[in-house]
mmCIF file with all atom_site columns, C-alpha atoms in Angstrom:
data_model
loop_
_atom_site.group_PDB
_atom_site.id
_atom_site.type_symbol
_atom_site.label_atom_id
_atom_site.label_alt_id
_atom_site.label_comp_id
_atom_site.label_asym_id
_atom_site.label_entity_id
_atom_site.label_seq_id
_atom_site.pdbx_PDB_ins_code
_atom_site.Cartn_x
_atom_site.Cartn_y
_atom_site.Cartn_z
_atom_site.occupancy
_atom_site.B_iso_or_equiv
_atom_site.pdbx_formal_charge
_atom_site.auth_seq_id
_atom_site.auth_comp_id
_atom_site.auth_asym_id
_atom_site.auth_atom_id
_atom_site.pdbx_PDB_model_num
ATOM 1  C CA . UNK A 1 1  ? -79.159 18.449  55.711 1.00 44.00 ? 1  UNK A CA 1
ATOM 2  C CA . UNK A 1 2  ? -78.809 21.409  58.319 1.00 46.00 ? 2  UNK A CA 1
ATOM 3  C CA . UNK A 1 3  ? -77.105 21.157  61.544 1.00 49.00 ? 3  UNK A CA 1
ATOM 4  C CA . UNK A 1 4  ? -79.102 22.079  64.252 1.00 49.00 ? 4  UNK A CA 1
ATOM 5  C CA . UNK A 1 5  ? -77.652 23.188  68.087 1.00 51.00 ? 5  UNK A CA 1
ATOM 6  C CA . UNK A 1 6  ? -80.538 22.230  69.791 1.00 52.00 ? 6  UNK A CA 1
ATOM 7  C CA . UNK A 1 7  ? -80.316 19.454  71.929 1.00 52.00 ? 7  UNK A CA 1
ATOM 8  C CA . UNK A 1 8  ? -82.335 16.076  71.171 1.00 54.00 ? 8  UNK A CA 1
ATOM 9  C CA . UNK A 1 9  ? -82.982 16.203  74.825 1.00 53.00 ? 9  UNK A CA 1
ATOM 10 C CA . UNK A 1 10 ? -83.828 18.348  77.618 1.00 56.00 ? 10 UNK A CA 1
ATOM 11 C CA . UNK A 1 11 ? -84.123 18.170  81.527 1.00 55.00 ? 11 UNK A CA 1
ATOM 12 C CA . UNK A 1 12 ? -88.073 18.186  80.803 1.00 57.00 ? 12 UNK A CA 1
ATOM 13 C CA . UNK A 1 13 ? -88.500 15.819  77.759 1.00 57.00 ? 13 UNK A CA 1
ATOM 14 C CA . UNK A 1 14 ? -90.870 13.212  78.427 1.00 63.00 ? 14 UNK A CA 1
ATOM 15 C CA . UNK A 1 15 ? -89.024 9.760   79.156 1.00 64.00 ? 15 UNK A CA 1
ATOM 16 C CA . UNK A 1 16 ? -90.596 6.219   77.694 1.00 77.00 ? 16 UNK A CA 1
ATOM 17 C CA . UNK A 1 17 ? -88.234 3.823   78.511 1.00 85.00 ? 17 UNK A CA 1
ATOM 18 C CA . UNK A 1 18 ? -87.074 3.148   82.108 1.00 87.00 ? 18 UNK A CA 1
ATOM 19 C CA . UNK A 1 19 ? -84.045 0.541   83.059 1.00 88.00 ? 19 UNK A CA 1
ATOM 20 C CA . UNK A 1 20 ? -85.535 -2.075  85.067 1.00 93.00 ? 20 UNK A CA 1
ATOM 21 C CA . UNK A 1 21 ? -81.608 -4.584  85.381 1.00 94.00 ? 21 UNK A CA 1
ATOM 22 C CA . UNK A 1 22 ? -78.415 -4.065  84.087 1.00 91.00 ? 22 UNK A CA 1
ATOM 23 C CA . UNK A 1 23 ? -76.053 -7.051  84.381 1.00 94.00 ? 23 UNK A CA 1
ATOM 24 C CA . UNK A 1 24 ? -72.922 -7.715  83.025 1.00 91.00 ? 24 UNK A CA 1
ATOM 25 C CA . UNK A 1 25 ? -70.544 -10.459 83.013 1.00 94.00 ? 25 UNK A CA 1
ATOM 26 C CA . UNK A 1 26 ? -66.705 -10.449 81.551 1.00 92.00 ? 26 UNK A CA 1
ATOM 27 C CA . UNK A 1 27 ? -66.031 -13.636 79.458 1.00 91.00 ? 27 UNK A CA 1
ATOM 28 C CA . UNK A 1 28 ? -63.028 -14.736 77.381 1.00 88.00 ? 28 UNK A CA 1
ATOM 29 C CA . UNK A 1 29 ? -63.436 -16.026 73.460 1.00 80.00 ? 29 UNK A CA 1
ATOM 30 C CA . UNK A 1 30 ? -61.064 -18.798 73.604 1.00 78.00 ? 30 UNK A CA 1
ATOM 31 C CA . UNK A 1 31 ? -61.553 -20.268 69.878 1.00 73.00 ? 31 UNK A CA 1
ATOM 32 C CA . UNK A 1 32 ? -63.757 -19.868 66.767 1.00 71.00 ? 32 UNK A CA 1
ATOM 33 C CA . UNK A 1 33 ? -64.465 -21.864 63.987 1.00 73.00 ? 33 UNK A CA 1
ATOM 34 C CA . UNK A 1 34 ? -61.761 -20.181 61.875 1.00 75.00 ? 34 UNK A CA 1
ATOM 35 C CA . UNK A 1 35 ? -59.409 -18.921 64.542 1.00 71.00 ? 35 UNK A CA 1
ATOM 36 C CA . UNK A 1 36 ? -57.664 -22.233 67.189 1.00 70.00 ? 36 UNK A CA 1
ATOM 37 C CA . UNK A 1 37 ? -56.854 -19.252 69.592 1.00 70.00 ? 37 UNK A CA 1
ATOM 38 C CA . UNK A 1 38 ? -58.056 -16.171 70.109 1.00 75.00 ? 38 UNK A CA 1
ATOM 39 C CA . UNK A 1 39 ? -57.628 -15.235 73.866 1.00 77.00 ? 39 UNK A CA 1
ATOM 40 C CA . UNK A 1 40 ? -60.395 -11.838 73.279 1.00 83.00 ? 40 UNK A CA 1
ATOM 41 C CA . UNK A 1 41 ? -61.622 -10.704 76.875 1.00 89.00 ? 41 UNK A CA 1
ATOM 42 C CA . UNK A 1 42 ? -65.161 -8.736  76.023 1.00 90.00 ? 42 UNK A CA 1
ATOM 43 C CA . UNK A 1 43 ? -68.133 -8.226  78.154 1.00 92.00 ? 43 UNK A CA 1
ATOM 44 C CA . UNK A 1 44 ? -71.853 -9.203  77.481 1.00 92.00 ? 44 UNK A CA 1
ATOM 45 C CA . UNK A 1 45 ? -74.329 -6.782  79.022 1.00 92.00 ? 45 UNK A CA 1
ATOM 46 C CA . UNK A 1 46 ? -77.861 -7.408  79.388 1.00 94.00 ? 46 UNK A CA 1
ATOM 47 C CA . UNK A 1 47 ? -80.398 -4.728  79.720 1.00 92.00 ? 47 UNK A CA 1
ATOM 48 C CA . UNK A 1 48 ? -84.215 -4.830  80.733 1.00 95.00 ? 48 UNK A CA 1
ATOM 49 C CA . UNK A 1 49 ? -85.848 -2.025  79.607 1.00 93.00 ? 49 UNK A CA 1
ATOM 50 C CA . UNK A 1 50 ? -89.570 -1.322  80.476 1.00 93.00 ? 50 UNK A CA 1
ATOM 51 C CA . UNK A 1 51 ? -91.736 0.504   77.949 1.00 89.00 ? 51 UNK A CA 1
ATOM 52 C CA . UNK A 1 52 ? -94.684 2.979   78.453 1.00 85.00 ? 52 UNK A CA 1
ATOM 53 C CA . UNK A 1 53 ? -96.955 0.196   78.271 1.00 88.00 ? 53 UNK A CA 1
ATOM 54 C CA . UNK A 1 54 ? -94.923 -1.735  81.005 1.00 89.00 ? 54 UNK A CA 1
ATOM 55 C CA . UNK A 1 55 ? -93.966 -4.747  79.045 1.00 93.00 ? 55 UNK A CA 1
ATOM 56 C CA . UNK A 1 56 ? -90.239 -5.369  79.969 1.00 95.00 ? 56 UNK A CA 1
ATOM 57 C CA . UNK A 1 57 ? -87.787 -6.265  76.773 1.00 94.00 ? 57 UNK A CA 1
ATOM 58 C CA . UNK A 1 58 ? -84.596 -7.678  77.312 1.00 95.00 ? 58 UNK A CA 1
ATOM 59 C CA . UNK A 1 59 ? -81.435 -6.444  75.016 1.00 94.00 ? 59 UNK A CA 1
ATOM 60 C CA . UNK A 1 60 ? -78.386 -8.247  75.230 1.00 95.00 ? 60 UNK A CA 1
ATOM 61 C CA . UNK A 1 61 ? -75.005 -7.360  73.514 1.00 92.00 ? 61 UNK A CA 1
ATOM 62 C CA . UNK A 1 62 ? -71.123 -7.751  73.517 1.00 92.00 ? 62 UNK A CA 1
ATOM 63 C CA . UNK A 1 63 ? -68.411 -4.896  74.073 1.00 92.00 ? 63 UNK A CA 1
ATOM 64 C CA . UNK A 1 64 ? -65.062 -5.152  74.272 1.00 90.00 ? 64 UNK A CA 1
ATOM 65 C CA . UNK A 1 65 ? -63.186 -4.208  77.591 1.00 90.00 ? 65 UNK A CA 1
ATOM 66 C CA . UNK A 1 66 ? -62.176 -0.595  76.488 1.00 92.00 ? 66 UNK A CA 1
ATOM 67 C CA . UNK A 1 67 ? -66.047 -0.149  74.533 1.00 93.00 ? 67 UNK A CA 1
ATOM 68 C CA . UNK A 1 68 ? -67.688 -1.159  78.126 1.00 91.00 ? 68 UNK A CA 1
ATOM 69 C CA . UNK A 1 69 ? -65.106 1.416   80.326 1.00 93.00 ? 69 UNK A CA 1
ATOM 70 C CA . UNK A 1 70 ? -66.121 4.377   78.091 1.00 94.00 ? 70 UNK A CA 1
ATOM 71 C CA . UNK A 1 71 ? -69.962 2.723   78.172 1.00 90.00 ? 71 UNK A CA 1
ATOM 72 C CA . UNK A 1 72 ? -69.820 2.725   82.569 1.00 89.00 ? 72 UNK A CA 1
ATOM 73 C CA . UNK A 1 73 ? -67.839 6.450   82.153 1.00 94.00 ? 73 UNK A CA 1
ATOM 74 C CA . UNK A 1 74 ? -70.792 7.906   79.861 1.00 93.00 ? 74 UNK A CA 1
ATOM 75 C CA . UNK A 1 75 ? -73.098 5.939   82.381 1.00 86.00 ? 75 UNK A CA 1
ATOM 76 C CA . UNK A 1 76 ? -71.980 7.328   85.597 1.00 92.00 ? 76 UNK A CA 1
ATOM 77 C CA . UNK A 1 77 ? -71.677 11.081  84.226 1.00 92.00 ? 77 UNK A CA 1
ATOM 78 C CA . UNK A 1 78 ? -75.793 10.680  83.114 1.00 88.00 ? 78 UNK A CA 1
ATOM 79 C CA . UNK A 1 79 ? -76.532 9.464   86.887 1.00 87.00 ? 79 UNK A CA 1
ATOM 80 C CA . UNK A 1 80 ? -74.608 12.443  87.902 1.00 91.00 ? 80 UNK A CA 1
ATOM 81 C CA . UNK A 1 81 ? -76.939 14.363  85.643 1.00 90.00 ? 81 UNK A CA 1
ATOM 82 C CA . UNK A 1 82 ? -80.131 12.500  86.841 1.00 84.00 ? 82 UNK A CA 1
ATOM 83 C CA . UNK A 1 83 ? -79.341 13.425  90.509 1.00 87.00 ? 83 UNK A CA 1
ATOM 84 C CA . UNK A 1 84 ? -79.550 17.287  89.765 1.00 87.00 ? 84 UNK A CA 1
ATOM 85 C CA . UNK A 1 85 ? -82.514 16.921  87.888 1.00 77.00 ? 85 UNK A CA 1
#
């Protein structure tokens, strides 16, 4: 497989998703069925996400606390990005 140095995408490339709610909510895993005490902070992030056609989907997943500061850092440098565009 080649490498390629184009980017995948480009100031004008066509968008078909657009965020409709982010919310997120820090909870604490205080016991499993195999572990009495775990004591695991992670976050649980839900996203609604419109398609082309309008119909809104709903994705929901778990980060840990340093997997959701690098996810808010990579999120606030694309709305930096947006707001030049």
């Amino acid at each position: 497989m080649e490498a390629t140095s184009e980017p995948l995408l480009d100031a004008k490339s066509e968008v078909t998703n657009q965020l409709v709610d982010f919310q997120w909510k820090l909870g604490m895993a205080v016991s499993s069925d195999t572990c009495r005490s775990l004591k695991y902070p992670y976050v649980a992030v839900m996203l609604k996400v419109a398609d082309h056609s309008g119909q809104v989907k709903t994705k929901c997943f778990e980060m840990t606390i340093p997997q959701f500061q690098n996810f808010y850092r990579q999120f606030k440098e694309i709305a930096a990005v947006i707001e030049t565009v």
